Short mmCIF file of C-alpha atoms in Angstrom, two decimals:
data_model
loop_
_atom_site.label_atom_id
_atom_site.label_comp_id
_atom_site.label_asym_id
_atom_site.label_seq_id
_atom_site.Cartn_x
_atom_site.Cartn_y
_atom_site.Cartn_z
CA MET I 1187 8.38 -11.14 4.56
CA LYS I 1188 8.80 -11.62 0.83
CA SER I 1189 9.58 -7.96 0.28
CA ALA I 1190 12.36 -8.10 2.85
CA LEU I 1191 13.97 -11.16 1.27
CA ASP I 1192 12.96 -10.52 -2.37
CA PHE I 1193 11.48 -14.03 -2.57
CA LYS I 1194 10.15 -15.04 -5.95
CA GLU I 1195 6.43 -15.89 -6.20
CA THR I 1196 6.59 -19.69 -6.34
CA ALA I 1197 4.62 -22.36 -4.49
CA ARG I 1198 7.81 -23.62 -2.85
CA ASN I 1199 8.86 -20.23 -1.52
CA ASN I 1200 5.33 -19.33 -0.49
CA GLY I 1201 5.18 -22.54 1.50
CA GLN I 1202 8.46 -21.71 3.24
CA VAL I 1203 7.26 -18.23 4.17
CA ASP I 1204 3.90 -19.54 5.39
CA ARG I 1205 5.57 -22.09 7.67
CA ALA I 1206 7.99 -19.49 9.02
CA ILE I 1207 5.18 -17.03 9.81
CA GLU I 1208 3.10 -19.75 11.50
CA SER I 1209 6.06 -20.84 13.62
CA ALA I 1210 6.95 -17.24 14.50
CA SER I 1211 3.37 -16.42 15.48
CA ARG I 1212 3.19 -19.33 17.91
CA SER I 1213 6.65 -18.41 19.25
CA VAL I 1214 5.55 -14.85 20.05
CA GLU I 1215 2.41 -16.14 21.76
CA GLY I 1216 4.57 -18.44 23.87
CA LEU I 1217 6.95 -15.63 24.77
CA CYS I 1218 4.16 -13.26 25.81
CA ARG I 1219 1.97 -16.02 27.33
CA ARG I 1220 -1.11 -14.74 25.56
CA ARG I 1221 -3.03 -14.89 22.28
CA PHE I 1222 -3.44 -11.60 20.50
CA TYR I 1223 -6.10 -12.28 17.88
CA PRO I 1224 -9.79 -11.66 18.73
CA GLN I 1225 -12.05 -14.71 18.97
CA THR I 1226 -15.77 -14.85 19.66
CA THR I 1227 -16.44 -17.86 21.88
CA THR I 1228 -17.77 -19.14 25.22
CA ARG I 1229 -15.33 -20.12 27.94
CA HIS I 1230 -16.16 -21.86 31.19
CA PHE I 1231 -14.71 -21.46 34.67
CA ASP I 1232 -15.07 -23.42 37.91
CA TRP I 1233 -16.83 -21.70 40.79
CA PRO I 1234 -15.67 -21.71 43.50
CA ASN I 1235 -12.23 -22.33 42.05
CA GLU I 1236 -8.71 -22.73 43.40
CA GLN I 1237 -7.70 -19.11 42.93
CA ALA I 1238 -8.44 -18.09 46.53
CA ALA I 1239 -10.02 -14.96 45.12
CA ARG I 1240 -12.67 -12.83 46.78
CA SER I 1241 -16.17 -14.22 46.35
CA TYR I 1242 -17.21 -11.40 44.01
CA ARG I 1243 -14.15 -11.66 41.74
CA LEU I 1244 -13.43 -14.07 38.89
CA TRP I 1245 -9.89 -14.08 37.53
CA LEU I 1246 -9.76 -14.94 33.84
CA ASP I 1247 -6.04 -15.86 33.86
CA PRO I 1248 -4.87 -16.23 30.21
CA ASN I 1249 -8.43 -15.73 28.93
CA GLY I 1250 -8.24 -11.96 28.52
CA VAL I 1251 -11.56 -10.60 27.30
CA ILE I 1252 -12.33 -7.58 25.10
CA THR I 1253 -16.14 -7.48 25.45
CA VAL I 1254 -18.68 -9.72 27.18
CA THR I 1255 -22.05 -10.42 25.59
CA SER I 1256 -23.39 -12.78 28.28
CA LEU I 1257 -22.34 -14.04 31.69
CA THR I 1258 -24.04 -17.05 33.30
CA SER I 1259 -23.26 -18.31 36.80
CA GLY I 1260 -24.84 -21.48 38.18
CA GLY I 1261 -27.28 -21.44 35.28
CA VAL I 1262 -28.41 -17.89 36.10
CA LEU I 1263 -27.92 -15.13 33.49
CA LEU I 1264 -26.46 -12.02 35.09
CA ASP I 1265 -27.50 -8.55 33.96
CA PRO I 1266 -24.60 -6.56 32.42
CA ALA I 1267 -25.32 -3.84 34.98
CA ASP I 1268 -24.49 -6.31 37.76
CA TYR I 1269 -20.82 -6.82 36.94
CA ASN I 1270 -17.73 -4.89 35.86
CA LEU I 1271 -14.81 -5.76 33.61
CA ARG I 1272 -11.50 -4.92 35.27
CA ARG I 1273 -7.77 -5.35 34.75
CA SER I 1274 -4.85 -5.48 37.17
CA ASP I 1275 -3.50 -2.02 36.40
CA ASN I 1276 -7.01 -0.49 36.54
CA LEU I 1277 -6.81 0.85 33.00
CA ASP I 1278 -10.32 0.90 31.57
CA GLU I 1279 -9.43 -0.85 28.30
CA PRO I 1280 -8.97 -4.42 27.11
CA PRO I 1281 -7.70 -6.95 27.70
CA TYR I 1282 -9.73 -7.28 30.88
CA THR I 1283 -8.29 -9.87 33.24
CA ARG I 1284 -11.09 -10.24 35.77
CA ILE I 1285 -14.85 -9.90 36.19
CA GLU I 1286 -16.22 -8.43 39.41
CA ILE I 1287 -19.77 -8.40 40.71
CA ASP I 1288 -20.97 -4.85 41.31
CA LEU I 1289 -21.21 -4.78 45.09
CA SER I 1290 -24.03 -2.22 44.97
CA THR I 1291 -26.31 -4.93 43.50
CA ASP I 1292 -27.76 -8.16 44.88
CA ALA I 1293 -26.05 -10.26 42.22
CA SER I 1294 -23.49 -12.95 43.04
CA PHE I 1295 -21.58 -15.81 41.51
CA SER I 1296 -23.29 -19.10 42.34
CA VAL I 1297 -22.84 -22.84 42.00
CA GLY I 1298 -24.94 -25.05 39.73
CA ALA I 1299 -25.25 -28.83 39.95
CA THR I 1300 -21.45 -28.89 40.29
CA PHE I 1301 -18.72 -26.31 40.79
CA GLN I 1302 -17.08 -27.52 37.58
CA ARG I 1303 -17.56 -25.09 34.68
CA SER I 1304 -20.21 -23.31 36.70
CA ILE I 1305 -19.53 -19.90 35.13
CA ALA I 1306 -19.92 -19.39 31.36
CA VAL I 1307 -18.54 -16.22 29.76
CA THR I 1308 -19.50 -15.49 26.15
CA GLY I 1309 -17.79 -12.64 24.38
CA LEU I 1310 -14.85 -11.47 22.33
CA PHE I 1311 -11.63 -12.83 23.82
CA GLY I 1312 -8.15 -11.64 22.95
CA TYR I 1313 -5.75 -8.77 23.53
CA ARG I 1314 -7.52 -5.95 21.74
CA ASN I 1315 -9.67 -5.37 18.66
CA ASP I 1316 -7.81 -2.66 16.74
CA GLU I 1317 -8.81 -2.45 13.09
CA THR I 1318 -7.88 -0.50 9.97
CA THR I 1319 -10.57 0.26 7.41
CA LEU I 1320 -9.23 -0.70 3.98
CA GLY I 1321 -11.51 -0.84 0.93
CA THR I 1322 -14.42 -2.94 -0.23
CA VAL I 1323 -15.42 -6.24 -1.77
CA ILE I 1324 -16.36 -5.81 -5.42
CA GLU I 1325 -18.77 -8.70 -5.90
CA ASP I 1326 -21.84 -10.36 -4.41
CA LEU I 1327 -20.55 -12.88 -1.90
CA ASP I 1328 -22.60 -15.82 -0.64
CA ALA I 1329 -21.88 -17.70 2.57
CA ALA I 1330 -19.99 -20.54 0.86
CA GLU I 1331 -17.55 -18.73 -1.46
CA THR I 1332 -13.88 -18.84 -0.50
CA GLY I 1333 -12.61 -16.56 -3.27
CA VAL I 1334 -13.27 -12.90 -2.49
CA ASP I 1335 -12.66 -10.20 -5.09
CA VAL I 1336 -11.56 -6.90 -3.53
CA ASP I 1337 -10.59 -3.42 -4.65
CA ALA I 1338 -7.08 -1.97 -5.03
CA ALA I 1339 -6.91 -0.45 -1.55
CA THR I 1340 -7.59 -3.82 0.05
CA SER I 1341 -5.24 -5.66 -2.32
CA ALA I 1342 -2.38 -3.32 -1.39
CA ALA I 1343 -2.91 -3.69 2.35
CA VAL I 1344 -3.42 -7.41 2.97
CA GLY I 1345 -1.32 -10.52 2.72
CA VAL I 1346 -1.50 -14.18 3.59
CA GLY I 1347 -2.41 -14.43 7.27
CA SER I 1348 -4.31 -11.15 7.45
CA VAL I 1349 -7.46 -11.27 9.58
CA LEU I 1350 -10.27 -9.39 7.84
CA ARG I 1351 -13.79 -8.45 8.89
CA VAL I 1352 -16.65 -7.87 6.48
CA ASP I 1353 -19.84 -6.86 8.30
CA ALA I 1354 -19.86 -9.20 11.33
CA GLU I 1355 -17.87 -12.02 9.72
CA ARG I 1356 -14.14 -12.52 10.14
CA MET I 1357 -12.04 -14.13 7.43
CA ILE I 1358 -8.40 -15.27 7.34
CA VAL I 1359 -6.49 -14.80 4.09
CA THR I 1360 -4.76 -18.02 3.00
CA ALA I 1361 -3.71 -17.09 -0.55
CA ARG I 1362 -3.97 -14.37 -3.21
CA THR I 1363 -4.47 -14.84 -6.94
CA GLN I 1364 -4.38 -12.54 -9.92
CA LEU I 1365 -7.48 -10.76 -11.20
CA SER I 1366 -7.70 -8.62 -14.32
CA THR I 1367 -8.01 -4.93 -13.50
CA GLY I 1368 -9.99 -4.44 -16.72
CA GLN I 1369 -7.32 -2.07 -18.04
CA THR I 1370 -4.42 -2.39 -20.47
CA LEU I 1371 -1.05 -0.68 -20.80
CA GLN I 1372 -1.53 2.55 -22.78
CA THR I 1373 2.12 3.24 -23.67
CA PRO I 1374 4.75 0.57 -24.52
CA MET I 1375 7.44 -0.11 -21.90
CA THR I 1376 11.02 -1.16 -22.58
CA ALA I 1377 12.99 -3.77 -20.66
CA GLN I 1378 14.90 -1.09 -18.74
CA ASN I 1379 14.81 -0.29 -15.03
CA ASN I 1380 14.58 3.43 -15.68
CA ASN I 1381 11.34 2.99 -17.67
CA GLU I 1382 9.24 3.29 -14.51
CA THR I 1383 5.90 4.72 -15.67
CA VAL I 1384 2.90 2.52 -16.40
CA ALA I 1385 0.27 4.47 -18.36
CA VAL I 1386 -3.29 3.34 -17.54
CA THR I 1387 -6.78 4.53 -18.41
CA ASP I 1388 -7.86 5.25 -14.81
CA GLY I 1389 -5.26 5.71 -12.09
CA THR I 1390 -7.92 5.95 -9.37
CA GLN I 1391 -8.47 2.19 -9.69
CA TYR I 1392 -5.00 1.44 -8.28
CA ALA I 1393 -3.31 1.96 -4.92
CA VAL I 1394 0.23 2.70 -3.75
CA GLY I 1395 1.76 -0.51 -2.45
CA GLU I 1396 -0.20 -2.73 -4.81
CA VAL I 1397 1.73 -5.19 -6.98
CA ILE I 1398 0.62 -5.36 -10.62
CA THR I 1399 1.52 -7.94 -13.25
CA LEU I 1400 2.14 -7.24 -16.94
CA ASP I 1401 2.76 -10.44 -18.89
CA THR I 1402 5.16 -12.26 -16.50
CA GLU I 1403 6.76 -9.22 -14.89
CA ARG I 1404 5.57 -7.92 -11.52
CA MET I 1405 5.87 -4.27 -10.57
CA LEU I 1406 5.37 -2.49 -7.24
CA ILE I 1407 3.38 0.77 -7.36
CA VAL I 1408 5.30 3.39 -5.38
CA ASP I 1409 3.34 6.49 -6.47
CA ILE I 1410 0.40 7.52 -8.63
CA ALA I 1411 0.09 10.74 -10.67
CA GLY I 1412 -3.19 10.95 -12.54
CA ASN I 1413 -3.26 8.02 -14.94
CA SER I 1414 0.44 7.26 -14.56
CA LEU I 1415 1.67 4.63 -12.12
CA LEU I 1416 5.26 5.05 -10.92
CA VAL I 1417 6.57 1.54 -10.33
CA LYS I 1418 9.58 -0.46 -9.22
CA ARG I 1419 10.34 -2.91 -12.02
CA ALA I 1420 11.12 -6.66 -11.83
CA TRP I 1421 9.49 -6.96 -8.40
CA ASP I 1422 9.10 -10.18 -6.43
CA GLY I 1423 11.91 -11.98 -8.23
CA SER I 1424 10.31 -11.54 -11.65
CA THR I 1425 12.25 -10.75 -14.83
CA LEU I 1426 12.52 -7.37 -16.52
CA ALA I 1427 10.75 -7.44 -19.90
CA ALA I 1428 9.25 -5.23 -22.62
CA HIS I 1429 5.48 -4.77 -22.75
CA THR I 1430 3.03 -3.47 -25.34
CA GLY I 1431 -0.72 -3.19 -24.74
CA SER I 1432 -0.55 -5.80 -21.98
CA THR I 1433 -3.54 -6.56 -19.77
CA ILE I 1434 -2.83 -5.41 -16.23
CA TYR I 1435 -3.45 -7.89 -13.44
CA ALA I 1436 -3.31 -7.48 -9.66
CA PRO I 1437 -3.70 -9.94 -6.72
CA ARG I 1438 -7.26 -8.88 -5.99
CA THR I 1439 -8.82 -12.31 -5.48
CA LEU I 1440 -8.29 -13.42 -1.90
CA THR I 1441 -8.64 -17.04 -0.89
CA VAL I 1442 -10.04 -16.94 2.62
CA THR I 1443 -11.21 -19.12 5.49
CA ARG I 1444 -14.83 -18.13 6.04
CA GLY I 1445 -16.48 -17.70 9.42
CA ALA I 1446 -13.15 -17.54 11.22
CA LEU I 1447 -12.47 -16.96 14.91
CA GLY I 1448 -15.95 -17.82 16.12
CA THR I 1449 -17.95 -15.84 13.55
CA THR I 1450 -20.56 -17.18 11.12
CA PRO I 1451 -20.28 -17.21 7.29
CA ALA I 1452 -22.78 -14.80 5.76
CA SER I 1453 -23.70 -13.18 2.47
CA HIS I 1454 -22.21 -9.77 1.65
CA THR I 1455 -23.10 -7.19 -0.97
CA PRO I 1456 -20.72 -5.35 -3.31
CA ALA I 1457 -19.12 -2.31 -1.68
CA ALA I 1458 -19.23 -3.96 1.78
CA THR I 1459 -16.36 -2.45 3.76
CA VAL I 1460 -13.28 -4.56 4.50
CA HIS I 1461 -11.56 -4.08 7.86
CA ARG I 1462 -8.17 -5.54 8.81
CA TRP I 1463 -7.37 -6.54 12.39
CA ASP I 1464 -4.00 -5.15 13.47
CA PRO I 1465 -1.80 -6.68 16.20
CA PRO I 1466 0.28 -4.35 18.39
CA GLY I 1467 3.20 -2.84 16.50
CA LEU I 1468 5.94 -4.55 18.48
CA VAL I 1469 4.18 -7.90 18.21
CA HIS I 1470 3.99 -7.52 14.44
CA GLN I 1471 7.67 -6.52 14.22
CA LEU I 1472 8.82 -9.40 16.39
CA THR I 1473 6.79 -11.93 14.41
CA VAL I 1474 8.38 -10.74 11.17
CA ALA I 1475 11.84 -10.74 12.77
CA GLU I 1476 11.42 -14.29 14.12
CA ALA I 1477 10.16 -15.52 10.75
CA LEU I 1478 13.04 -13.86 8.90
CA ASN I 1479 15.53 -15.38 11.32
CA ASP I 1480 13.97 -18.82 10.85
CA LEU I 1481 14.20 -18.57 7.04
CA LEU I 1482 17.81 -17.37 7.13
CA GLN I 1483 18.79 -20.10 9.59
CA ASN I 1484 17.17 -22.71 7.34
CA ALA I 1485 19.03 -21.34 4.32
CA SER I 1486 22.35 -21.63 6.16
CA GLY I 1487 21.62 -25.07 7.60
CA TYR I 1488 21.60 -23.47 11.06
CA ALA I 1489 25.28 -22.71 10.55
CA ARG I 1490 25.06 -18.98 11.30
CA VAL I 1491 27.51 -18.93 14.19
CA VAL I 1492 30.16 -16.72 15.73
CA GLY I 1493 33.24 -17.74 17.64
CA SER I 1494 34.98 -21.10 17.44
CA GLY I 1495 35.58 -24.18 19.50
CA GLU I 1496 33.96 -24.04 22.93
CA ASN I 1497 33.06 -20.40 22.34
CA GLU I 1498 31.06 -21.08 19.17
CA ARG I 1499 27.40 -20.08 19.45
CA GLU I 1500 24.41 -19.56 17.20
CA MET I 1501 24.16 -16.09 15.72
CA SER I 1502 20.73 -14.50 15.57
CA GLY I 1503 21.58 -10.86 16.12
CA ARG I 1504 21.45 -8.44 19.02
CA GLY I 1505 18.49 -6.67 17.43
CA LEU I 1506 16.33 -9.81 17.65
CA ARG I 1507 17.07 -10.23 21.34
CA ASP I 1508 16.29 -6.56 21.90
CA ILE I 1509 12.90 -6.66 20.19
CA ARG I 1510 12.00 -9.85 22.10
CA SER I 1511 12.73 -8.06 25.35
CA ARG I 1512 10.80 -4.92 24.37
CA THR I 1513 7.81 -6.91 23.17
CA PHE I 1514 7.55 -8.91 26.38
CA ALA I 1515 7.96 -5.76 28.49
CA ALA I 1516 5.12 -4.06 26.60
CA HIS I 1517 2.70 -6.94 26.01
CA GLY I 1518 3.85 -10.01 27.96
CA ARG I 1519 1.71 -11.65 30.62
CA VAL I 1520 3.97 -11.89 33.65
CA ARG I 1521 2.25 -14.36 35.97
CA MET I 1522 -0.94 -16.08 37.02
CA GLU I 1523 -3.16 -13.61 38.86
CA ALA I 1524 -4.82 -15.37 41.76
CA VAL I 1525 -5.43 -12.90 44.56
#
């Protein structure tokens, strides 16, 4: 978001971007009628219910499930071998939209003291659980800490709102702060855009895409050759300046929400691998597009219009309408499934 608009790193602008992303995320969920992020939880269903489904079939409706760890019906725990996870198009991949008793077994859904919330499904709910392996944490982490120091590969690949997993715990990034890389500038730099090489002592400790800070100027690393970082100067709305022997900082301390999405805060050792949950590509693109549109509309006082008089209408761009349509076609939930 900030790269697209070249927003300066200030609390005010960060707050604007955060609000736009939050609003856009909920808008995309509403459009597609589903939540995409994975959440470990228990959800309850009536049995029998009003779906008029076959007696061996439980429709999950908007509660798409990725994996099931336990299924209880009428207070009776069912063996995983006694039921199957299915979806409407019969693809054997999440999100699964129904649970069916295996008709070759003697198992069945049953009623407890009441039909209300008679079935309890515990598992990982959501659209899918696609992850990218990034880097590692670089410190001992207890279960209460909310500041997580990470390596360059992780710093370059996460932002506010990223959902991370370390071991079995999920964390949501809420802010990033600067951490010294332990290195200093080896060759002076002038205040000129064509002076694009940052000489460091160990180039392997940096990553392409990471933003570094020298004094008050931020620079984007676009390539690395040995111990030379090729950068784009005056990044993130900062000011071009000269530097000599400056300490190099990078946003490698992540402020996170611990034990997110149904997981439990835990201790982690240095070098524990960091994984990032990734939404579907179109969903990610649409969320960014909606957030950008919201920020631009705010900046113009919602005066971005075309036409005049009775023909005047809000202008948001044909491309935005197109990506909304493509996202819903690929990932939208069309209707309640009750047969």
